[in-house]
């Protein structure tokens, strides 16, 4: 049951975003999903930039709808992102966050008491290659790792088309592949970074990839290791 003016105000934003979202294009055969037909190039560029940012993932634990445009109005269970490193003017009790809601990027401050640091996230995609390139660069993050870390994503590769579909579908933006995501399964191969890389290079007709997104604590420690 949805009650209360603040929640209705947020839902009206969602409705407006839905009205603004265009129909979807048919993607390349193996990609699944699709991209908004009338999406402006700058919107797609910004979406791609966000996916290559170093970020923390936070989950909204209760509705947040202050009457101030400097704040990000969001609903319980939505996922928001904080760019790393944090801004120097960030208040200890607030986090500057952004989210994508049905193809629209929103940004603002959120009180920390409304947020919970993500404990990690797992998702999968299935691609039919048919001569298309996966369009994803990856590496073994360290000598002891059994996973592969996503480094970059190529525009118009199959993963990029998957991500563009996530841009327009309600609730699926979290399933877009991001820089820093870890590849933990390729088809039936797991537990070996070398074997998973070989499975991707083999370019089978169908490839199923399972990704894990590190928790906030793991993402922060990785950034600290890179910057110190």
Tab-separated table of N, CA and C in Angstrom, residues 59-187:
chain	number	residue	atom	x	y	z
A	59	UNK	N	22.181	0.915	-0.741
A	59	UNK	CA	20.774	0.538	-0.850
A	59	UNK	C	19.949	1.453	0.050
A	60	UNK	N	18.882	2.002	-0.505
A	60	UNK	CA	17.990	2.872	0.272
A	60	UNK	C	17.132	1.989	1.179
A	61	UNK	N	17.142	2.263	2.478
A	61	UNK	CA	16.419	1.415	3.426
A	61	UNK	C	15.062	1.987	3.812
A	62	UNK	N	14.850	3.284	3.540
A	62	UNK	CA	13.529	3.870	3.781
A	62	UNK	C	13.344	5.058	2.841
A	63	UNK	N	12.096	5.360	2.518
A	63	UNK	CA	11.814	6.459	1.601
A	63	UNK	C	12.482	7.743	2.072
A	64	UNK	N	12.975	8.511	1.116
A	64	UNK	CA	13.642	9.777	1.427
A	64	UNK	C	13.145	10.812	0.439
A	65	UNK	N	12.357	11.773	0.916
A	65	UNK	CA	11.748	12.750	0.007
A	65	UNK	C	11.680	14.133	0.648
A	66	UNK	N	12.820	14.732	0.952
A	66	UNK	CA	12.809	16.093	1.509
A	66	UNK	C	12.360	17.104	0.458
A	67	UNK	N	11.825	18.200	0.915
A	67	UNK	CA	11.342	19.249	0.013
A	67	UNK	C	12.482	20.215	-0.285
A	68	UNK	N	13.512	19.687	-0.924
A	68	UNK	CA	14.703	20.485	-1.236
A	68	UNK	C	15.361	19.847	-2.452
A	69	UNK	N	15.517	20.616	-3.529
A	69	UNK	CA	16.043	20.068	-4.764
A	69	UNK	C	17.513	19.677	-4.679
A	70	UNK	N	18.197	20.061	-3.600
A	70	UNK	CA	19.585	19.649	-3.435
A	70	UNK	C	19.688	18.189	-3.020
A	71	UNK	N	18.570	17.603	-2.591
A	71	UNK	CA	18.559	16.227	-2.123
A	71	UNK	C	17.986	15.307	-3.195
A	72	UNK	N	18.412	14.059	-3.147
A	72	UNK	CA	17.946	13.041	-4.086
A	72	UNK	C	16.752	12.316	-3.475
A	73	UNK	N	15.588	12.468	-4.076
A	73	UNK	CA	14.403	11.773	-3.590
A	73	UNK	C	14.448	10.336	-4.079
A	74	UNK	N	14.322	9.397	-3.163
A	74	UNK	CA	14.437	7.988	-3.539
A	74	UNK	C	13.543	7.131	-2.647
A	75	UNK	N	13.263	5.941	-3.138
A	75	UNK	CA	12.367	5.013	-2.469
A	75	UNK	C	13.147	3.884	-1.820
A	76	UNK	N	12.568	3.305	-0.793
A	76	UNK	CA	13.159	2.131	-0.161
A	76	UNK	C	13.417	1.051	-1.206
A	77	UNK	N	14.568	0.417	-1.107
A	77	UNK	CA	15.031	-0.674	-1.969
A	77	UNK	C	15.632	-0.192	-3.295
A	78	UNK	N	15.578	1.111	-3.579
A	78	UNK	CA	16.326	1.593	-4.737
A	78	UNK	C	17.824	1.537	-4.417
A	79	UNK	N	18.613	1.470	-5.490
A	79	UNK	CA	20.064	1.423	-5.341
A	79	UNK	C	20.649	2.719	-5.879
A	80	UNK	N	21.531	3.330	-5.098
A	80	UNK	CA	22.177	4.585	-5.492
A	80	UNK	C	23.689	4.393	-5.453
A	81	UNK	N	24.397	5.325	-6.095
A	81	UNK	CA	25.847	5.190	-6.233
A	81	UNK	C	26.540	6.457	-5.755
A	82	UNK	N	27.678	6.249	-5.129
A	82	UNK	CA	28.515	7.344	-4.642
A	82	UNK	C	29.853	7.266	-5.367
A	83	UNK	N	30.205	8.340	-6.059
A	83	UNK	CA	31.473	8.358	-6.791
A	83	UNK	C	32.645	8.376	-5.821
A	84	UNK	N	33.726	7.717	-6.220
A	84	UNK	CA	34.950	7.672	-5.424
A	84	UNK	C	36.080	8.362	-6.184
A	85	UNK	N	36.966	9.062	-5.478
A	85	UNK	CA	36.900	9.313	-4.040
A	85	UNK	C	35.786	10.292	-3.695
A	86	UNK	N	35.290	10.274	-2.438
A	86	UNK	CA	34.202	11.185	-2.064
A	86	UNK	C	34.625	12.650	-2.162
A	87	UNK	N	33.643	13.504	-2.338
A	87	UNK	CA	33.930	14.942	-2.371
A	87	UNK	C	34.437	15.409	-1.015
A	88	UNK	N	35.353	16.371	-1.059
A	88	UNK	CA	35.934	16.854	0.190
A	88	UNK	C	34.933	17.611	1.045
A	89	UNK	N	33.881	18.175	0.411
A	89	UNK	CA	32.903	18.942	1.180
A	89	UNK	C	31.734	18.066	1.649
A	90	UNK	N	31.871	16.747	1.526
A	90	UNK	CA	30.777	15.861	1.913
A	90	UNK	C	30.576	15.892	3.426
A	91	UNK	N	29.318	16.056	3.848
A	91	UNK	CA	28.970	16.115	5.266
A	91	UNK	C	29.006	14.709	5.839
A	92	UNK	N	29.480	14.547	7.091
A	92	UNK	CA	29.549	13.207	7.685
A	92	UNK	C	28.210	12.478	7.740
A	93	UNK	N	27.114	13.241	7.774
A	93	UNK	CA	25.806	12.610	7.907
A	93	UNK	C	25.058	12.510	6.583
A	94	UNK	N	25.721	12.889	5.480
A	94	UNK	CA	25.072	12.856	4.174
A	94	UNK	C	26.007	12.265	3.124
A	95	UNK	N	25.426	11.704	2.084
A	95	UNK	CA	26.192	11.118	0.994
A	95	UNK	C	25.678	11.711	-0.317
A	96	UNK	N	26.595	12.173	-1.171
A	96	UNK	CA	26.209	12.658	-2.488
A	96	UNK	C	26.078	11.447	-3.412
A	97	UNK	N	24.869	11.196	-3.898
A	97	UNK	CA	24.577	9.979	-4.660
A	97	UNK	C	23.966	10.320	-6.014
A	98	UNK	N	24.016	9.350	-6.908
A	98	UNK	CA	23.272	9.452	-8.160
A	98	UNK	C	22.602	8.119	-8.433
A	99	UNK	N	21.576	8.156	-9.257
A	99	UNK	CA	20.931	6.938	-9.737
A	99	UNK	C	20.366	7.199	-11.116
A	100	UNK	N	20.114	6.112	-11.841
A	100	UNK	CA	19.437	6.179	-13.131
A	100	UNK	C	18.064	5.574	-12.956
A	101	UNK	N	17.044	6.345	-13.310
A	101	UNK	CA	15.663	5.876	-13.173
A	101	UNK	C	14.996	5.974	-14.537
A	102	UNK	N	14.867	4.816	-15.197
A	102	UNK	CA	14.211	4.757	-16.506
A	102	UNK	C	14.815	5.734	-17.514
A	103	UNK	N	16.139	5.712	-17.589
A	103	UNK	CA	16.817	6.523	-18.589
A	103	UNK	C	17.084	7.954	-18.183
A	104	UNK	N	16.764	8.317	-16.951
A	104	UNK	CA	16.995	9.684	-16.471
A	104	UNK	C	17.982	9.629	-15.305
A	105	UNK	N	19.035	10.453	-15.369
A	105	UNK	CA	20.026	10.493	-14.301
A	105	UNK	C	19.631	11.542	-13.265
A	106	UNK	N	19.611	11.138	-12.010
A	106	UNK	CA	19.270	12.022	-10.906
A	106	UNK	C	20.410	12.006	-9.894
A	107	UNK	N	20.673	13.156	-9.293
A	107	UNK	CA	21.774	13.258	-8.332
A	107	UNK	C	21.389	14.198	-7.210
A	108	UNK	N	21.877	13.930	-6.016
A	108	UNK	CA	21.630	14.802	-4.878
A	108	UNK	C	22.122	14.156	-3.590
A	109	UNK	N	21.931	14.868	-2.504
A	109	UNK	CA	22.376	14.391	-1.198
A	109	UNK	C	21.318	13.487	-0.579
A	110	UNK	N	21.783	12.469	0.141
A	110	UNK	CA	20.890	11.572	0.873
A	110	UNK	C	21.428	11.426	2.293
A	111	UNK	N	20.548	11.548	3.289
A	111	UNK	CA	20.966	11.349	4.669
A	111	UNK	C	21.406	9.905	4.872
A	112	UNK	N	22.525	9.717	5.561
A	112	UNK	CA	23.090	8.382	5.733
A	112	UNK	C	22.134	7.418	6.441
A	113	UNK	N	21.291	7.937	7.308
A	113	UNK	CA	20.391	7.050	8.049
A	113	UNK	C	19.376	6.377	7.130
A	114	UNK	N	19.254	6.864	5.896
A	114	UNK	CA	18.342	6.255	4.926
A	114	UNK	C	19.060	5.255	4.024
A	115	UNK	N	20.355	5.060	4.253
A	115	UNK	CA	21.154	4.227	3.365
A	115	UNK	C	21.831	3.086	4.108
A	116	UNK	N	22.052	2.015	3.382
A	116	UNK	CA	22.836	0.889	3.893
A	116	UNK	C	23.870	0.510	2.846
A	117	UNK	N	25.110	0.392	3.273
A	117	UNK	CA	26.168	0.029	2.339
A	117	UNK	C	25.902	-1.352	1.754
A	118	UNK	N	26.056	-1.462	0.444
A	118	UNK	CA	25.832	-2.744	-0.220
A	118	UNK	C	26.810	-3.791	0.294
A	119	UNK	N	26.303	-4.980	0.523
A	119	UNK	CA	27.142	-6.096	0.942
A	119	UNK	C	27.597	-6.939	-0.246
A	120	UNK	N	27.405	-6.409	-1.448
A	120	UNK	CA	27.776	-7.117	-2.662
A	120	UNK	C	26.541	-7.506	-3.455
A	121	UNK	N	26.756	-7.817	-4.709
A	121	UNK	CA	25.626	-8.119	-5.598
A	121	UNK	C	26.104	-9.079	-6.677
A	122	UNK	N	25.247	-10.021	-7.040
A	122	UNK	CA	25.567	-11.002	-8.061
A	122	UNK	C	24.492	-10.995	-9.141
A	123	UNK	N	24.901	-11.073	-10.396
A	123	UNK	CA	23.942	-11.122	-11.497
A	123	UNK	C	24.599	-11.839	-12.666
A	124	UNK	N	23.818	-12.200	-13.664
A	124	UNK	CA	24.366	-12.905	-14.811
A	124	UNK	C	23.771	-12.376	-16.104
A	125	UNK	N	24.463	-12.617	-17.187
A	125	UNK	CA	23.925	-12.335	-18.517
A	125	UNK	C	24.309	-13.480	-19.440
A	126	UNK	N	23.532	-13.628	-20.468
A	126	UNK	CA	23.760	-14.685	-21.452
A	126	UNK	C	23.800	-14.040	-22.828
A	127	UNK	N	24.872	-14.265	-23.569
A	127	UNK	CA	25.079	-13.637	-24.863
A	127	UNK	C	25.216	-14.693	-25.952
A	128	UNK	N	24.574	-14.451	-27.071
A	128	UNK	CA	24.756	-15.265	-28.270
A	128	UNK	C	25.685	-14.498	-29.196
A	129	UNK	N	26.885	-14.991	-29.400
A	129	UNK	CA	27.908	-14.188	-30.072
A	129	UNK	C	27.630	-14.018	-31.561
A	130	UNK	N	27.451	-15.069	-32.315
A	130	UNK	CA	27.142	-14.978	-33.742
A	130	UNK	C	28.064	-13.995	-34.469
A	131	UNK	N	29.346	-14.103	-34.193
A	131	UNK	CA	30.317	-13.236	-34.853
A	131	UNK	C	30.516	-11.881	-34.188
A	132	UNK	N	29.653	-11.535	-33.243
A	132	UNK	CA	29.798	-10.256	-32.542
A	132	UNK	C	30.858	-10.382	-31.440
A	133	UNK	N	31.450	-9.257	-31.061
A	133	UNK	CA	32.427	-9.239	-29.984
A	133	UNK	C	31.739	-8.952	-28.655
A	134	UNK	N	32.241	-9.599	-27.602
A	134	UNK	CA	31.712	-9.330	-26.264
A	134	UNK	C	31.916	-7.862	-25.917
A	135	UNK	N	33.062	-7.312	-26.266
A	135	UNK	CA	33.305	-5.882	-26.049
A	135	UNK	C	33.598	-5.530	-24.603
A	136	UNK	N	34.477	-6.296	-23.968
A	136	UNK	CA	34.773	-6.083	-22.552
A	136	UNK	C	36.231	-6.438	-22.296
A	137	UNK	N	36.992	-5.512	-21.706
A	137	UNK	CA	38.372	-5.791	-21.319
A	137	UNK	C	38.401	-6.155	-19.840
A	138	UNK	N	39.263	-7.081	-19.492
A	138	UNK	CA	39.303	-7.578	-18.122
A	138	UNK	C	40.717	-8.026	-17.797
A	139	UNK	N	40.989	-8.241	-16.523
A	139	UNK	CA	42.305	-8.712	-16.114
A	139	UNK	C	42.162	-9.470	-14.806
A	140	UNK	N	43.192	-10.167	-14.438
A	140	UNK	CA	43.265	-10.784	-13.117
A	140	UNK	C	43.741	-9.717	-12.144
A	141	UNK	N	42.920	-9.350	-11.142
A	141	UNK	CA	43.274	-8.192	-10.307
A	141	UNK	C	44.525	-8.375	-9.473
A	142	UNK	N	44.832	-9.595	-9.065
A	142	UNK	CA	46.061	-9.844	-8.315
A	142	UNK	C	46.432	-11.312	-8.482
A	143	UNK	N	47.642	-11.653	-8.063
A	143	UNK	CA	48.176	-12.989	-8.321
A	143	UNK	C	47.334	-14.092	-7.681
A	144	UNK	N	46.704	-13.790	-6.557
A	144	UNK	CA	45.948	-14.822	-5.859
A	144	UNK	C	44.487	-14.904	-6.240
A	145	UNK	N	44.039	-14.054	-7.152
A	145	UNK	CA	42.615	-13.990	-7.475
A	145	UNK	C	42.216	-15.123	-8.416
A	146	UNK	N	41.006	-15.661	-8.181
A	146	UNK	CA	40.450	-16.664	-9.096
A	146	UNK	C	39.367	-16.043	-9.976
A	147	UNK	N	39.197	-14.713	-9.894
A	147	UNK	CA	38.200	-13.994	-10.686
A	147	UNK	C	38.903	-13.100	-11.705
A	148	UNK	N	38.114	-12.553	-12.627
A	148	UNK	CA	38.583	-11.555	-13.586
A	148	UNK	C	37.865	-10.249	-13.303
A	149	UNK	N	38.576	-9.151	-13.324
A	149	UNK	CA	37.991	-7.836	-13.039
A	149	UNK	C	37.738	-7.074	-14.328
A	150	UNK	N	36.540	-6.509	-14.462
A	150	UNK	CA	36.195	-5.717	-15.640
A	150	UNK	C	36.957	-4.390	-15.592
A	151	UNK	N	37.639	-4.069	-16.696
A	151	UNK	CA	38.420	-2.834	-16.784
A	151	UNK	C	37.710	-1.777	-17.619
A	152	UNK	N	37.315	-2.132	-18.830
A	152	UNK	CA	36.656	-1.187	-19.732
A	152	UNK	C	35.591	-1.925	-20.533
A	153	UNK	N	34.708	-1.138	-21.133
A	153	UNK	CA	33.639	-1.670	-21.971
A	153	UNK	C	33.676	-0.939	-23.303
A	154	UNK	N	33.574	-1.680	-24.398
A	154	UNK	CA	33.654	-1.082	-25.727
A	154	UNK	C	32.274	-0.640	-26.196
A	155	UNK	N	32.131	0.596	-26.672
A	155	UNK	CA	30.852	1.032	-27.237
A	155	UNK	C	30.405	0.107	-28.361
A	156	UNK	N	29.129	-0.254	-28.322
A	156	UNK	CA	28.488	-1.071	-29.353
A	156	UNK	C	28.911	-2.540	-29.358
A	157	UNK	N	29.676	-2.972	-28.357
A	157	UNK	CA	29.878	-4.397	-28.151
A	157	UNK	C	28.621	-5.000	-27.534
A	158	UNK	N	28.575	-6.312	-27.415
A	158	UNK	CA	27.371	-6.963	-26.886
A	158	UNK	C	27.090	-6.562	-25.434
A	159	UNK	N	28.145	-6.432	-24.628
A	159	UNK	CA	27.921	-6.015	-23.238
A	159	UNK	C	27.387	-4.586	-23.193
A	160	UNK	N	27.891	-3.738	-24.085
A	160	UNK	CA	27.373	-2.370	-24.147
A	160	UNK	C	25.888	-2.366	-24.507
A	161	UNK	N	25.477	-3.215	-25.436
A	161	UNK	CA	24.062	-3.287	-25.788
A	161	UNK	C	23.237	-3.809	-24.619
A	162	UNK	N	23.766	-4.764	-23.900
A	162	UNK	CA	23.094	-5.229	-22.681
A	162	UNK	C	22.909	-4.053	-21.724
A	163	UNK	N	23.977	-3.296	-21.508
A	163	UNK	CA	23.911	-2.166	-20.586
A	163	UNK	C	22.912	-1.111	-21.043
A	164	UNK	N	22.850	-0.880	-22.346
A	164	UNK	CA	21.902	0.110	-22.849
A	164	UNK	C	20.463	-0.356	-22.614
A	165	UNK	N	20.231	-1.649	-22.665
A	165	UNK	CA	18.916	-2.163	-22.324
A	165	UNK	C	18.595	-1.950	-20.855
A	166	UNK	N	19.589	-2.119	-19.991
A	166	UNK	CA	19.386	-1.885	-18.559
A	166	UNK	C	19.068	-0.427	-18.267
A	167	UNK	N	19.552	0.467	-19.102
A	167	UNK	CA	19.274	1.901	-18.928
A	167	UNK	C	17.787	2.192	-18.997
A	168	UNK	N	17.049	1.459	-19.808
A	168	UNK	CA	15.652	1.802	-20.025
A	168	UNK	C	14.646	0.946	-19.311
A	169	UNK	N	15.046	-0.182	-18.722
A	169	UNK	CA	14.081	-1.071	-18.107
A	169	UNK	C	13.985	-0.785	-16.621
A	170	UNK	N	12.752	-0.694	-16.110
A	170	UNK	CA	12.541	-0.373	-14.694
A	170	UNK	C	13.201	-1.422	-13.810
A	171	UNK	N	13.999	-0.956	-12.862
A	171	UNK	CA	14.549	-1.844	-11.864
A	171	UNK	C	15.777	-2.620	-12.281
A	172	UNK	N	16.243	-2.478	-13.545
A	172	UNK	CA	17.347	-3.301	-14.029
A	172	UNK	C	18.668	-2.552	-14.149
A	173	UNK	N	18.707	-1.277	-13.811
A	173	UNK	CA	19.950	-0.535	-13.971
A	173	UNK	C	21.079	-1.163	-13.159
A	174	UNK	N	20.736	-1.826	-12.066
A	174	UNK	CA	21.762	-2.455	-11.238
A	174	UNK	C	22.429	-3.618	-11.958
A	175	UNK	N	21.750	-4.187	-12.947
A	175	UNK	CA	22.291	-5.334	-13.671
A	175	UNK	C	23.205	-4.937	-14.823
A	176	UNK	N	23.466	-3.655	-14.992
A	176	UNK	CA	24.442	-3.234	-15.997
A	176	UNK	C	25.844	-3.595	-15.520
A	177	UNK	N	26.681	-4.029	-16.444
A	177	UNK	CA	28.059	-4.376	-16.116
A	177	UNK	C	28.849	-3.087	-15.894
A	178	UNK	N	29.572	-3.017	-14.789
A	178	UNK	CA	30.329	-1.825	-14.414
A	178	UNK	C	31.821	-2.152	-14.318
A	179	UNK	N	32.636	-1.119	-14.444
A	179	UNK	CA	34.053	-1.251	-14.128
A	179	UNK	C	34.188	-1.731	-12.686
A	180	UNK	N	35.059	-2.699	-12.482
A	180	UNK	CA	35.279	-3.223	-11.136
A	180	UNK	C	34.469	-4.463	-10.810
A	181	UNK	N	33.440	-4.763	-11.628
A	181	UNK	CA	32.703	-6.009	-11.426
A	181	UNK	C	33.651	-7.190	-11.645
A	182	UNK	N	33.391	-8.278	-10.946
A	182	UNK	CA	34.232	-9.459	-11.041
A	182	UNK	C	33.517	-10.564	-11.807
A	183	UNK	N	34.190	-11.139	-12.781
A	183	UNK	CA	33.682	-12.300	-13.508
A	183	UNK	C	34.059	-13.537	-12.708
A	184	UNK	N	33.061	-14.314	-12.285
A	184	UNK	CA	33.335	-15.473	-11.440
A	184	UNK	C	32.944	-16.795	-12.110
A	185	UNK	N	32.122	-16.732	-13.160
A	185	UNK	CA	31.745	-17.940	-13.901
A	185	UNK	C	31.635	-17.580	-15.379
A	186	UNK	N	32.218	-18.399	-16.241
A	186	UNK	CA	32.023	-18.297	-17.690
A	186	UNK	C	31.564	-19.672	-18.173
A	187	UNK	N	30.313	-19.742	-18.597
A	187	UNK	CA	29.693	-21.026	-18.901
A	187	UNK	C	29.853	-21.933	-17.680
